[in-house]
PDB file of C-alpha atoms in Angstrom:
ATOM      1  CA  ARG A   1     176.300 136.246  88.730  1.00  0.00           C
ATOM      2  CA  HIS A   2     176.968 137.748  85.225  1.00  0.00           C
ATOM      3  CA  THR A   3     176.306 134.658  83.190  1.00  0.00           C
ATOM      4  CA  THR A   4     174.281 133.964  80.087  1.00  0.00           C
ATOM      5  CA  HIS A   5     172.218 130.983  81.253  1.00  0.00           C
ATOM      6  CA  TYR A   6     168.479 130.943  80.728  1.00  0.00           C
ATOM      7  CA  LEU A   7     165.881 128.736  82.453  1.00  0.00           C
ATOM      8  CA  SER A   8     162.182 128.139  81.834  1.00  0.00           C
ATOM      9  CA  VAL A   9     160.535 127.574  85.276  1.00  0.00           C
ATOM     10  CA  ASN A  10     157.174 126.529  86.612  1.00  0.00           C
ATOM     11  CA  LYS A  11     155.295 126.339  89.923  1.00  0.00           C
ATOM     12  CA  LYS A  12     157.406 123.345  91.170  1.00  0.00           C
ATOM     13  CA  ASP A  13     160.402 125.681  90.908  1.00  0.00           C
ATOM     14  CA  GLY A  14     158.845 128.202  93.308  1.00  0.00           C
ATOM     15  CA  GLY A  15     161.160 129.159  96.230  1.00  0.00           C
ATOM     16  CA  LYS A  16     164.432 128.217  94.488  1.00  0.00           C
ATOM     17  CA  GLY A  17     165.793 131.755  94.536  1.00  0.00           C
ATOM     18  CA  ILE A  18     169.340 132.766  95.067  1.00  0.00           C
ATOM     19  CA  TYR A  19     168.850 132.906  98.891  1.00  0.00           C
ATOM     20  CA  SER A  20     167.573 129.346  99.105  1.00  0.00           C
ATOM     21  CA  GLN A  21     170.386 126.931  99.916  1.00  0.00           C
ATOM     22  CA  LYS A  22     168.946 123.726  98.590  1.00  0.00           C
ATOM     23  CA  ASP A  23     168.234 123.426  94.881  1.00  0.00           C
ATOM     24  CA  ALA A  24     168.823 127.103  94.275  1.00  0.00           C
ATOM     25  CA  TYR A  25     168.942 128.468  90.769  1.00  0.00           C
ATOM     26  CA  LEU A  26     172.375 130.142  91.067  1.00  0.00           C
ATOM     27  CA  GLY A  27     174.065 131.184  87.942  1.00  0.00           C
ATOM     28  CA  PHE A  28     171.046 132.048  85.854  1.00  0.00           C
ATOM     29  CA  ASP A  29     170.629 135.468  84.461  1.00  0.00           C
ATOM     30  CA  ALA A  30     167.251 135.036  82.885  1.00  0.00           C
ATOM     31  CA  LEU A  31     164.145 133.096  84.035  1.00  0.00           C
ATOM     32  CA  TYR A  32     160.887 132.877  82.057  1.00  0.00           C
ATOM     33  CA  THR A  33     157.544 131.218  82.796  1.00  0.00           C
ATOM     34  CA  ARG A  34     153.927 130.843  81.609  1.00  0.00           C
ATOM     35  CA  ASP A  35     152.716 129.679  85.033  1.00  0.00           C
ATOM     36  CA  THR A  36     150.391 131.977  86.909  1.00  0.00           C
ATOM     37  CA  ASP A  37     150.964 132.895  90.515  1.00  0.00           C
ATOM     38  CA  LEU A  38     154.663 132.339  90.192  1.00  0.00           C
ATOM     39  CA  THR A  39     156.876 135.397  90.807  1.00  0.00           C
ATOM     40  CA  LEU A  40     160.108 135.856  88.946  1.00  0.00           C
ATOM     41  CA  PHE A  41     162.689 138.317  90.318  1.00  0.00           C
ATOM     42  CA  THR A  42     166.259 139.450  89.912  1.00  0.00           C
ATOM     43  CA  PHE A  43     168.541 140.952  92.419  1.00  0.00           C
ATOM     44  CA  HIS A  44     170.933 143.746  91.415  1.00  0.00           C
ATOM     45  CA  ALA A  45     172.936 146.661  92.770  1.00  0.00           C
ATOM     46  CA  ASP A  46     173.663 148.711  89.522  1.00  0.00           C
ATOM     47  CA  CYS A  47     173.138 145.972  86.835  1.00  0.00           C
ATOM     48  CA  CYS A  48     170.220 146.506  84.503  1.00  0.00           C
ATOM     49  CA  PRO A  49     167.071 144.497  85.185  1.00  0.00           C
ATOM     50  CA  VAL A  50     164.912 143.891  82.147  1.00  0.00           C
ATOM     51  CA  LEU A  51     161.367 142.547  82.465  1.00  0.00           C
ATOM     52  CA  LEU A  52     159.549 141.085  79.467  1.00  0.00           C
ATOM     53  CA  TYR A  53     155.800 140.330  79.065  1.00  0.00           C
ATOM     54  CA  CYS A  54     154.118 138.608  76.117  1.00  0.00           C
ATOM     55  CA  GLU A  55     150.341 138.776  76.551  1.00  0.00           C
ATOM     56  CA  ASN A  56     149.604 136.663  73.519  1.00  0.00           C
ATOM     57  CA  GLN A  57     151.665 133.715  74.783  1.00  0.00           C
ATOM     58  CA  HIS A  58     150.934 134.375  78.482  1.00  0.00           C
ATOM     59  CA  LEU A  59     154.654 134.570  79.229  1.00  0.00           C
ATOM     60  CA  VAL A  60     156.965 136.668  81.370  1.00  0.00           C
ATOM     61  CA  ALA A  61     160.734 136.843  81.764  1.00  0.00           C
ATOM     62  CA  ALA A  62     163.087 138.469  84.364  1.00  0.00           C
ATOM     63  CA  ILE A  63     166.672 139.251  83.036  1.00  0.00           C
ATOM     64  CA  HIS A  64     169.704 140.337  84.949  1.00  0.00           C
ATOM     65  CA  SER A  65     171.674 142.305  82.377  1.00  0.00           C
ATOM     66  CA  GLY A  66     174.878 143.406  83.927  1.00  0.00           C
ATOM     67  CA  TRP A  67     177.577 144.934  81.698  1.00  0.00           C
ATOM     68  CA  LYS A  68     178.894 141.454  80.786  1.00  0.00           C
ATOM     69  CA  GLY A  69     175.414 140.135  80.102  1.00  0.00           C
ATOM     70  CA  THR A  70     174.741 143.242  77.968  1.00  0.00           C
ATOM     71  CA  LEU A  71     177.941 142.571  76.009  1.00  0.00           C
ATOM     72  CA  GLN A  72     176.655 139.017  75.441  1.00  0.00           C
ATOM     73  CA  ARG A  73     173.241 140.421  74.376  1.00  0.00           C
ATOM     74  CA  ASN A  74     171.377 138.332  76.941  1.00  0.00           C
ATOM     75  CA  SER A  75     168.147 140.384  76.624  1.00  0.00           C
ATOM     76  CA  ILE A  76     167.774 139.390  73.000  1.00  0.00           C
ATOM     77  CA  GLU A  77     168.876 135.835  73.709  1.00  0.00           C
ATOM     78  CA  THR A  78     165.921 135.638  76.102  1.00  0.00           C
ATOM     79  CA  VAL A  79     163.602 137.061  73.433  1.00  0.00           C
ATOM     80  CA  GLU A  80     164.884 134.410  71.013  1.00  0.00           C
ATOM     81  CA  LYS A  81     164.186 131.702  73.652  1.00  0.00           C
ATOM     82  CA  MET A  82     160.694 132.992  74.119  1.00  0.00           C
ATOM     83  CA  GLN A  83     160.207 132.825  70.260  1.00  0.00           C
ATOM     84  CA  LYS A  84     161.674 129.381  69.826  1.00  0.00           C
ATOM     85  CA  GLU A  85     160.154 127.668  72.863  1.00  0.00           C
ATOM     86  CA  TYR A  86     156.772 129.345  73.091  1.00  0.00           C
ATOM     87  CA  GLY A  87     156.090 131.085  69.750  1.00  0.00           C
ATOM     88  CA  SER A  88     156.270 134.656  71.057  1.00  0.00           C
ATOM     89  CA  ASN A  89     156.254 137.375  68.427  1.00  0.00           C
ATOM     90  CA  PRO A  90     158.712 140.091  69.484  1.00  0.00           C
ATOM     91  CA  LYS A  91     156.272 142.740  68.241  1.00  0.00           C
ATOM     92  CA  ASP A  92     153.907 141.621  71.036  1.00  0.00           C
ATOM     93  CA  ILE A  93     156.480 141.768  73.791  1.00  0.00           C
ATOM     94  CA  ILE A  94     156.412 144.594  76.296  1.00  0.00           C
ATOM     95  CA  CYS A  95     159.787 145.411  77.978  1.00  0.00           C
ATOM     96  CA  CYS A  96     160.310 147.357  81.181  1.00  0.00           C
ATOM     97  CA  ILE A  97     163.912 148.517  82.032  1.00  0.00           C
ATOM     98  CA  CYS A  98     164.162 149.020  85.829  1.00  0.00           C
ATOM     99  CA  PRO A  99     166.482 151.238  87.805  1.00  0.00           C
ATOM    100  CA  SER A 100     170.166 150.697  87.080  1.00  0.00           C
ATOM    101  CA  ILE A 101     173.404 152.487  86.730  1.00  0.00           C
ATOM    102  CA  ARG A 102     173.205 154.953  83.793  1.00  0.00           C
ATOM    103  CA  LYS A 103     175.676 156.418  81.331  1.00  0.00           C
ATOM    104  CA  CYS A 104     176.251 159.414  83.734  1.00  0.00           C
ATOM    105  CA  HIS A 105     178.025 157.022  86.147  1.00  0.00           C
ATOM    106  CA  PHE A 106     178.948 153.871  84.281  1.00  0.00           C
ATOM    107  CA  GLU A 107     182.562 154.824  83.873  1.00  0.00           C
ATOM    108  CA  VAL A 108     185.073 152.231  82.372  1.00  0.00           C
ATOM    109  CA  GLU A 109     188.624 152.073  81.245  1.00  0.00           C
ATOM    110  CA  LYS A 110     189.999 151.216  77.822  1.00  0.00           C
ATOM    111  CA  ASP A 111     189.741 147.403  78.198  1.00  0.00           C
ATOM    112  CA  VAL A 112     185.955 147.498  78.776  1.00  0.00           C
ATOM    113  CA  GLN A 113     185.390 150.345  76.337  1.00  0.00           C
ATOM    114  CA  THR A 114     187.067 148.287  73.542  1.00  0.00           C
ATOM    115  CA  LEU A 115     184.847 145.314  74.327  1.00  0.00           C
ATOM    116  CA  PHE A 116     181.752 147.434  73.830  1.00  0.00           C
ATOM    117  CA  GLU A 117     183.061 149.192  70.778  1.00  0.00           C
ATOM    118  CA  ASN A 118     183.890 145.918  69.096  1.00  0.00           C
ATOM    119  CA  GLU A 119     180.641 144.190  70.018  1.00  0.00           C
ATOM    120  CA  PHE A 120     178.231 147.033  69.080  1.00  0.00           C
ATOM    121  CA  LYS A 121     179.616 148.323  65.808  1.00  0.00           C
ATOM    122  CA  ASP A 122     176.086 147.801  64.465  1.00  0.00           C
ATOM    123  CA  LEU A 123     174.855 150.616  66.754  1.00  0.00           C
ATOM    124  CA  LYS A 124     175.543 154.376  66.752  1.00  0.00           C
ATOM    125  CA  LEU A 125     178.656 154.260  68.904  1.00  0.00           C
ATOM    126  CA  ASP A 126     178.778 158.031  69.543  1.00  0.00           C
ATOM    127  CA  GLU A 127     175.360 157.603  71.355  1.00  0.00           C
ATOM    128  CA  ILE A 128     176.424 154.793  73.612  1.00  0.00           C
ATOM    129  CA  ILE A 129     180.035 155.465  74.312  1.00  0.00           C
ATOM    130  CA  GLU A 130     181.423 158.848  75.419  1.00  0.00           C
ATOM    131  CA  ARG A 131     185.003 159.689  76.172  1.00  0.00           C
ATOM    132  CA  LYS A 132     185.189 161.263  79.627  1.00  0.00           C
ATOM    133  CA  SER A 133     188.996 161.734  79.896  1.00  0.00           C
ATOM    134  CA  GLU A 134     192.176 160.305  78.369  1.00  0.00           C
ATOM    135  CA  ASN A 135     191.661 156.911  80.091  1.00  0.00           C
ATOM    136  CA  LYS A 136     187.954 156.928  81.011  1.00  0.00           C
ATOM    137  CA  TRP A 137     184.723 156.386  79.050  1.00  0.00           C
ATOM    138  CA  LEU A 138     181.089 156.389  79.871  1.00  0.00           C
ATOM    139  CA  ILE A 139     178.859 153.627  78.481  1.00  0.00           C
ATOM    140  CA  ASP A 140     175.042 153.613  78.175  1.00  0.00           C
ATOM    141  CA  THR A 141     174.077 149.953  78.698  1.00  0.00           C
ATOM    142  CA  VAL A 142     170.370 150.936  78.920  1.00  0.00           C
ATOM    143  CA  LYS A 143     170.421 152.481  75.458  1.00  0.00           C
ATOM    144  CA  ILE A 144     172.321 149.357  74.165  1.00  0.00           C
ATOM    145  CA  ASN A 145     169.573 147.158  75.507  1.00  0.00           C
ATOM    146  CA  GLU A 146     166.849 149.352  73.952  1.00  0.00           C
ATOM    147  CA  GLU A 147     168.567 149.325  70.632  1.00  0.00           C
ATOM    148  CA  ILE A 148     169.305 145.597  70.432  1.00  0.00           C
ATOM    149  CA  LEU A 149     165.760 144.776  71.528  1.00  0.00           C
ATOM    150  CA  GLN A 150     164.380 146.875  68.766  1.00  0.00           C
ATOM    151  CA  LYS A 151     166.707 145.164  66.269  1.00  0.00           C
ATOM    152  CA  ALA A 152     165.284 141.909  67.637  1.00  0.00           C
ATOM    153  CA  GLY A 153     161.787 142.999  66.704  1.00  0.00           C
ATOM    154  CA  LEU A 154     160.386 144.793  69.776  1.00  0.00           C
ATOM    155  CA  ARG A 155     158.475 147.914  69.028  1.00  0.00           C
ATOM    156  CA  LYS A 156     160.065 151.106  70.297  1.00  0.00           C
ATOM    157  CA  GLU A 157     156.879 152.115  72.007  1.00  0.00           C
ATOM    158  CA  ASN A 158     156.789 148.776  73.862  1.00  0.00           C
ATOM    159  CA  ILE A 159     160.140 149.378  75.522  1.00  0.00           C
ATOM    160  CA  ILE A 160     159.529 151.357  78.695  1.00  0.00           C
ATOM    161  CA  ASP A 161     162.582 152.726  80.599  1.00  0.00           C
ATOM    162  CA  CYS A 162     162.012 154.037  84.074  1.00  0.00           C
ATOM    163  CA  GLY A 163     164.860 156.490  83.566  1.00  0.00           C
ATOM    164  CA  ILE A 164     166.136 156.044  87.137  1.00  0.00           C
ATOM    165  CA  CYS A 165     169.986 155.871  87.820  1.00  0.00           C
ATOM    166  CA  SER A 166     170.907 153.714  90.763  1.00  0.00           C
ATOM    167  CA  VAL A 167     173.941 155.823  91.495  1.00  0.00           C
ATOM    168  CA  CYS A 168     172.103 159.221  91.357  1.00  0.00           C
ATOM    169  CA  ASN A 169     169.396 157.642  93.586  1.00  0.00           C
ATOM    170  CA  SER A 170     171.458 155.598  95.920  1.00  0.00           C
ATOM    171  CA  ASP A 171     169.519 156.922  98.843  1.00  0.00           C
ATOM    172  CA  LEU A 172     166.521 154.946  97.480  1.00  0.00           C
ATOM    173  CA  ILE A 173     168.007 152.217  95.344  1.00  0.00           C
ATOM    174  CA  HIS A 174     171.110 149.984  96.099  1.00  0.00           C
ATOM    175  CA  SER A 175     174.283 150.849  94.232  1.00  0.00           C
ATOM    176  CA  TYR A 176     177.423 148.794  94.276  1.00  0.00           C
ATOM    177  CA  ARG A 177     179.427 151.714  93.148  1.00  0.00           C
ATOM    178  CA  VAL A 178     178.196 153.852  96.056  1.00  0.00           C
ATOM    179  CA  GLU A 179     177.935 151.285  98.795  1.00  0.00           C
ATOM    180  CA  LYS A 180     181.054 149.269  97.864  1.00  0.00           C
ATOM    181  CA  GLU A 181     181.576 146.060  99.949  1.00  0.00           C
ATOM    182  CA  LYS A 182     178.535 146.900 102.189  1.00  0.00           C
ATOM    183  CA  TYR A 183     176.207 146.989  99.241  1.00  0.00           C
ATOM    184  CA  GLY A 184     172.634 145.754  99.444  1.00  0.00           C
ATOM    185  CA  LEU A 185     170.423 144.394  96.641  1.00  0.00           C
ATOM    186  CA  SER A 186     167.401 145.857  94.878  1.00  0.00           C
ATOM    187  CA  THR A 187     164.798 143.563  93.377  1.00  0.00           C
ATOM    188  CA  ALA A 188     162.861 143.596  90.044  1.00  0.00           C
ATOM    189  CA  ILE A 189     159.672 141.585  90.117  1.00  0.00           C
ATOM    190  CA  ILE A 190     157.309 140.232  87.529  1.00  0.00           C
ATOM    191  CA  GLY A 191     154.514 137.619  87.529  1.00  0.00           C
ATOM    192  CA  LEU A 192     151.333 136.412  85.815  1.00  0.00           C
ATOM    193  CA  LYS A 193     147.905 136.252  87.466  1.00  0.00           C
TER     194      LYS A 193
END
Protein backbone atom coordinates (compact mmCIF):
# COMPACT_ATOMS: atom_id res chain seq x y z
CA ARG A 1 0.00 0.00 0.00
CA HIS A 2 3.03 2.30 0.56
CA THR A 3 1.38 4.92 2.73
CA THR A 4 2.27 6.61 5.98
CA HIS A 5 -0.93 6.07 7.92
CA TYR A 6 -0.82 4.71 11.47
CA LEU A 7 -3.60 3.09 13.48
CA SER A 8 -3.95 2.06 17.11
CA VAL A 9 -6.09 -1.09 17.21
CA ASN A 10 -7.75 -3.21 19.89
CA LYS A 11 -9.64 -6.50 20.14
CA LYS A 12 -12.77 -5.12 18.46
CA ASP A 13 -10.60 -4.58 15.37
CA GLY A 14 -9.60 -8.24 15.15
CA GLY A 15 -10.14 -9.79 11.72
CA LYS A 16 -10.04 -6.52 9.81
CA GLY A 17 -6.96 -7.46 7.82
CA ILE A 18 -6.25 -6.61 4.22
CA TYR A 19 -8.03 -9.74 2.98
CA SER A 20 -11.29 -8.96 4.78
CA GLN A 21 -13.72 -7.21 2.45
CA LYS A 22 -15.88 -5.48 5.06
CA ASP A 23 -14.31 -2.85 7.34
CA ALA A 24 -10.80 -3.77 6.19
CA TYR A 25 -7.88 -1.62 7.29
CA LEU A 26 -6.53 -0.95 3.84
CA GLY A 27 -3.99 1.80 3.39
CA PHE A 28 -2.31 1.56 6.79
CA ASP A 29 1.39 0.84 6.95
CA ALA A 30 1.64 0.67 10.74
CA LEU A 31 -0.63 -0.85 13.37
CA TYR A 32 0.02 -0.82 17.10
CA THR A 33 -1.79 -2.20 20.14
CA ARG A 34 -1.66 -2.83 23.86
CA ASP A 35 -4.34 -5.53 23.73
CA THR A 36 -3.36 -9.09 24.53
CA ASP A 37 -4.32 -11.97 22.27
CA LEU A 38 -4.53 -9.66 19.26
CA THR A 39 -2.16 -10.50 16.44
CA LEU A 40 -0.74 -7.75 14.25
CA PHE A 41 0.72 -8.62 10.87
CA THR A 42 2.06 -7.10 7.69
CA PHE A 43 2.15 -8.60 4.22
CA HIS A 44 5.12 -7.96 1.98
CA ALA A 45 7.04 -9.25 -1.02
CA ASP A 46 10.41 -7.41 -0.74
CA CYS A 47 9.39 -4.45 1.45
CA CYS A 48 10.94 -4.19 4.91
CA PRO A 49 8.72 -5.38 7.78
CA VAL A 50 9.65 -3.82 11.11
CA LEU A 51 8.24 -5.17 14.38
CA LEU A 52 8.44 -3.18 17.63
CA TYR A 53 7.93 -4.27 21.23
CA CYS A 54 7.88 -2.07 24.33
CA GLU A 55 7.67 -4.25 27.43
CA ASN A 56 7.33 -1.32 29.87
CA GLN A 57 4.19 -0.04 28.16
CA HIS A 58 2.95 -3.49 27.07
CA LEU A 59 2.80 -2.35 23.46
CA VAL A 60 3.61 -3.83 20.04
CA ALA A 61 3.65 -2.43 16.52
CA ALA A 62 3.86 -3.91 13.03
CA ILE A 63 5.22 -1.65 10.27
CA HIS A 64 5.30 -2.14 6.51
CA SER A 65 8.32 -0.06 5.46
CA GLY A 66 8.57 -0.19 1.70
CA TRP A 67 11.05 2.12 0.00
CA LYS A 68 8.50 4.94 -0.03
CA GLY A 69 7.68 4.40 3.64
CA THR A 70 11.38 4.32 4.45
CA LEU A 71 11.79 7.65 2.62
CA GLN A 72 8.99 9.03 4.77
CA ARG A 73 10.67 7.60 7.89
CA ASN A 74 7.56 5.63 8.86
CA SER A 75 9.45 3.48 11.38
CA ILE A 76 10.39 6.49 13.50
CA GLU A 77 6.96 8.05 13.02
CA THR A 78 5.55 4.89 14.61
CA VAL A 79 8.01 5.18 17.50
CA GLU A 80 6.92 8.81 17.96
CA LYS A 81 3.25 7.71 18.03
CA MET A 82 4.14 5.09 20.67
CA GLN A 83 5.84 7.81 22.73
CA LYS A 84 3.07 10.38 22.39
CA GLU A 85 0.06 8.11 22.84
CA TYR A 86 1.40 5.56 25.32
CA GLY A 87 4.49 7.09 26.94
CA SER A 88 6.95 4.58 25.48
CA ASN A 89 10.62 5.34 25.99
CA PRO A 90 12.54 4.53 22.77
CA LYS A 91 15.38 3.08 24.88
CA ASP A 92 12.95 0.38 26.03
CA ILE A 93 11.76 -0.59 22.54
CA ILE A 94 13.02 -3.77 20.90
CA CYS A 95 12.96 -3.80 17.10
CA CYS A 96 13.06 -6.80 14.78
CA ILE A 97 13.74 -6.30 11.07
CA CYS A 98 12.34 -9.23 9.13
CA PRO A 99 13.32 -10.70 5.73
CA SER A 100 13.25 -8.11 2.93
CA ILE A 101 15.13 -7.01 -0.15
CA ARG A 102 18.67 -6.03 0.75
CA LYS A 103 21.24 -3.68 -0.72
CA CYS A 104 22.62 -6.49 -2.87
CA HIS A 105 19.38 -6.45 -4.93
CA PHE A 106 17.59 -3.15 -4.30
CA GLU A 107 18.69 -1.54 -7.55
CA VAL A 108 17.26 1.86 -8.51
CA GLU A 109 17.70 4.52 -11.14
CA LYS A 110 18.72 8.15 -10.67
CA ASP A 111 15.25 9.47 -9.76
CA VAL A 112 14.93 7.19 -6.71
CA GLN A 113 18.61 7.50 -5.81
CA THR A 114 18.23 11.29 -5.70
CA LEU A 115 15.22 11.02 -3.38
CA PHE A 116 17.22 8.92 -0.91
CA GLU A 117 20.30 11.12 -1.18
CA ASN A 118 18.27 14.25 -0.46
CA GLU A 119 16.27 12.74 2.41
CA PHE A 120 19.12 11.04 4.26
CA LYS A 121 21.88 13.65 4.18
CA ASP A 122 22.08 13.20 7.95
CA LEU A 123 23.35 9.62 7.46
CA LYS A 124 26.60 8.28 6.00
CA LEU A 125 25.48 8.19 2.37
CA ASP A 126 28.44 6.06 1.24
CA GLU A 127 27.17 3.28 3.55
CA ILE A 128 23.58 3.31 2.30
CA ILE A 129 23.93 4.22 -1.39
CA GLU A 130 26.36 2.52 -3.76
CA ARG A 131 26.80 3.26 -7.43
CA LYS A 132 26.50 0.04 -9.43
CA SER A 133 26.85 1.45 -12.96
CA GLU A 134 26.40 4.73 -14.78
CA ASN A 135 22.61 4.71 -14.35
CA LYS A 136 22.06 2.26 -11.46
CA TRP A 137 22.48 2.47 -7.70
CA LEU A 138 22.05 0.03 -4.82
CA ILE A 139 20.27 1.28 -1.71
CA ASP A 140 20.31 -0.24 1.80
CA THR A 141 16.84 0.44 3.24
CA VAL A 142 17.53 -1.89 6.18
CA LYS A 143 20.61 0.12 7.20
CA ILE A 144 18.57 3.32 6.83
CA ASN A 145 15.87 1.99 9.17
CA GLU A 146 18.51 0.87 11.68
CA GLU A 147 20.22 4.27 11.62
CA ILE A 148 17.08 6.42 11.86
CA LEU A 149 15.69 4.26 14.66
CA GLN A 150 18.92 4.76 16.60
CA LYS A 151 18.65 8.51 16.02
CA ALA A 152 15.08 8.27 17.37
CA GLY A 153 16.47 6.81 20.61
CA LEU A 154 16.43 3.03 20.17
CA ARG A 155 19.52 1.28 21.47
CA LYS A 156 21.70 -0.34 18.82
CA GLU A 157 21.66 -3.62 20.74
CA ASN A 158 17.84 -3.58 20.71
CA ILE A 159 17.63 -3.50 16.91
CA ILE A 160 17.74 -7.07 15.65
CA ASP A 161 18.09 -7.67 11.92
CA CYS A 162 17.48 -11.19 10.66
CA GLY A 163 19.92 -10.53 7.77
CA ILE A 164 17.80 -12.41 5.23
CA CYS A 165 17.40 -11.06 1.69
CA SER A 166 14.06 -11.89 0.07
CA VAL A 167 15.63 -11.96 -3.40
CA CYS A 168 18.58 -14.17 -2.42
CA ASN A 169 16.15 -16.51 -0.66
CA SER A 170 13.19 -16.36 -3.04
CA ASP A 171 12.87 -20.14 -2.83
CA LEU A 172 11.77 -19.63 0.81
CA ILE A 173 10.44 -16.05 0.94
CA HIS A 174 8.25 -14.22 -1.54
CA SER A 175 9.96 -11.59 -3.69
CA TYR A 176 8.18 -9.29 -6.09
CA ARG A 177 11.41 -8.69 -8.01
CA VAL A 178 11.79 -12.42 -8.61
CA GLU A 179 8.17 -13.54 -8.99
CA LYS A 180 6.91 -10.44 -10.89
CA GLU A 181 3.12 -10.37 -11.49
CA LYS A 182 2.71 -13.86 -9.99
CA TYR A 183 4.21 -12.79 -6.68
CA GLY A 184 2.96 -14.09 -3.36
CA LEU A 185 3.10 -12.41 0.03
CA SER A 186 5.14 -13.18 3.12
CA THR A 187 3.86 -12.26 6.58
CA ALA A 188 5.50 -10.71 9.65
CA ILE A 189 3.55 -11.34 12.86
CA ILE A 190 3.67 -9.91 16.40
CA GLY A 191 1.32 -10.04 19.38
CA LEU A 192 1.08 -9.81 23.17
CA LYS A 193 0.10 -12.59 25.56
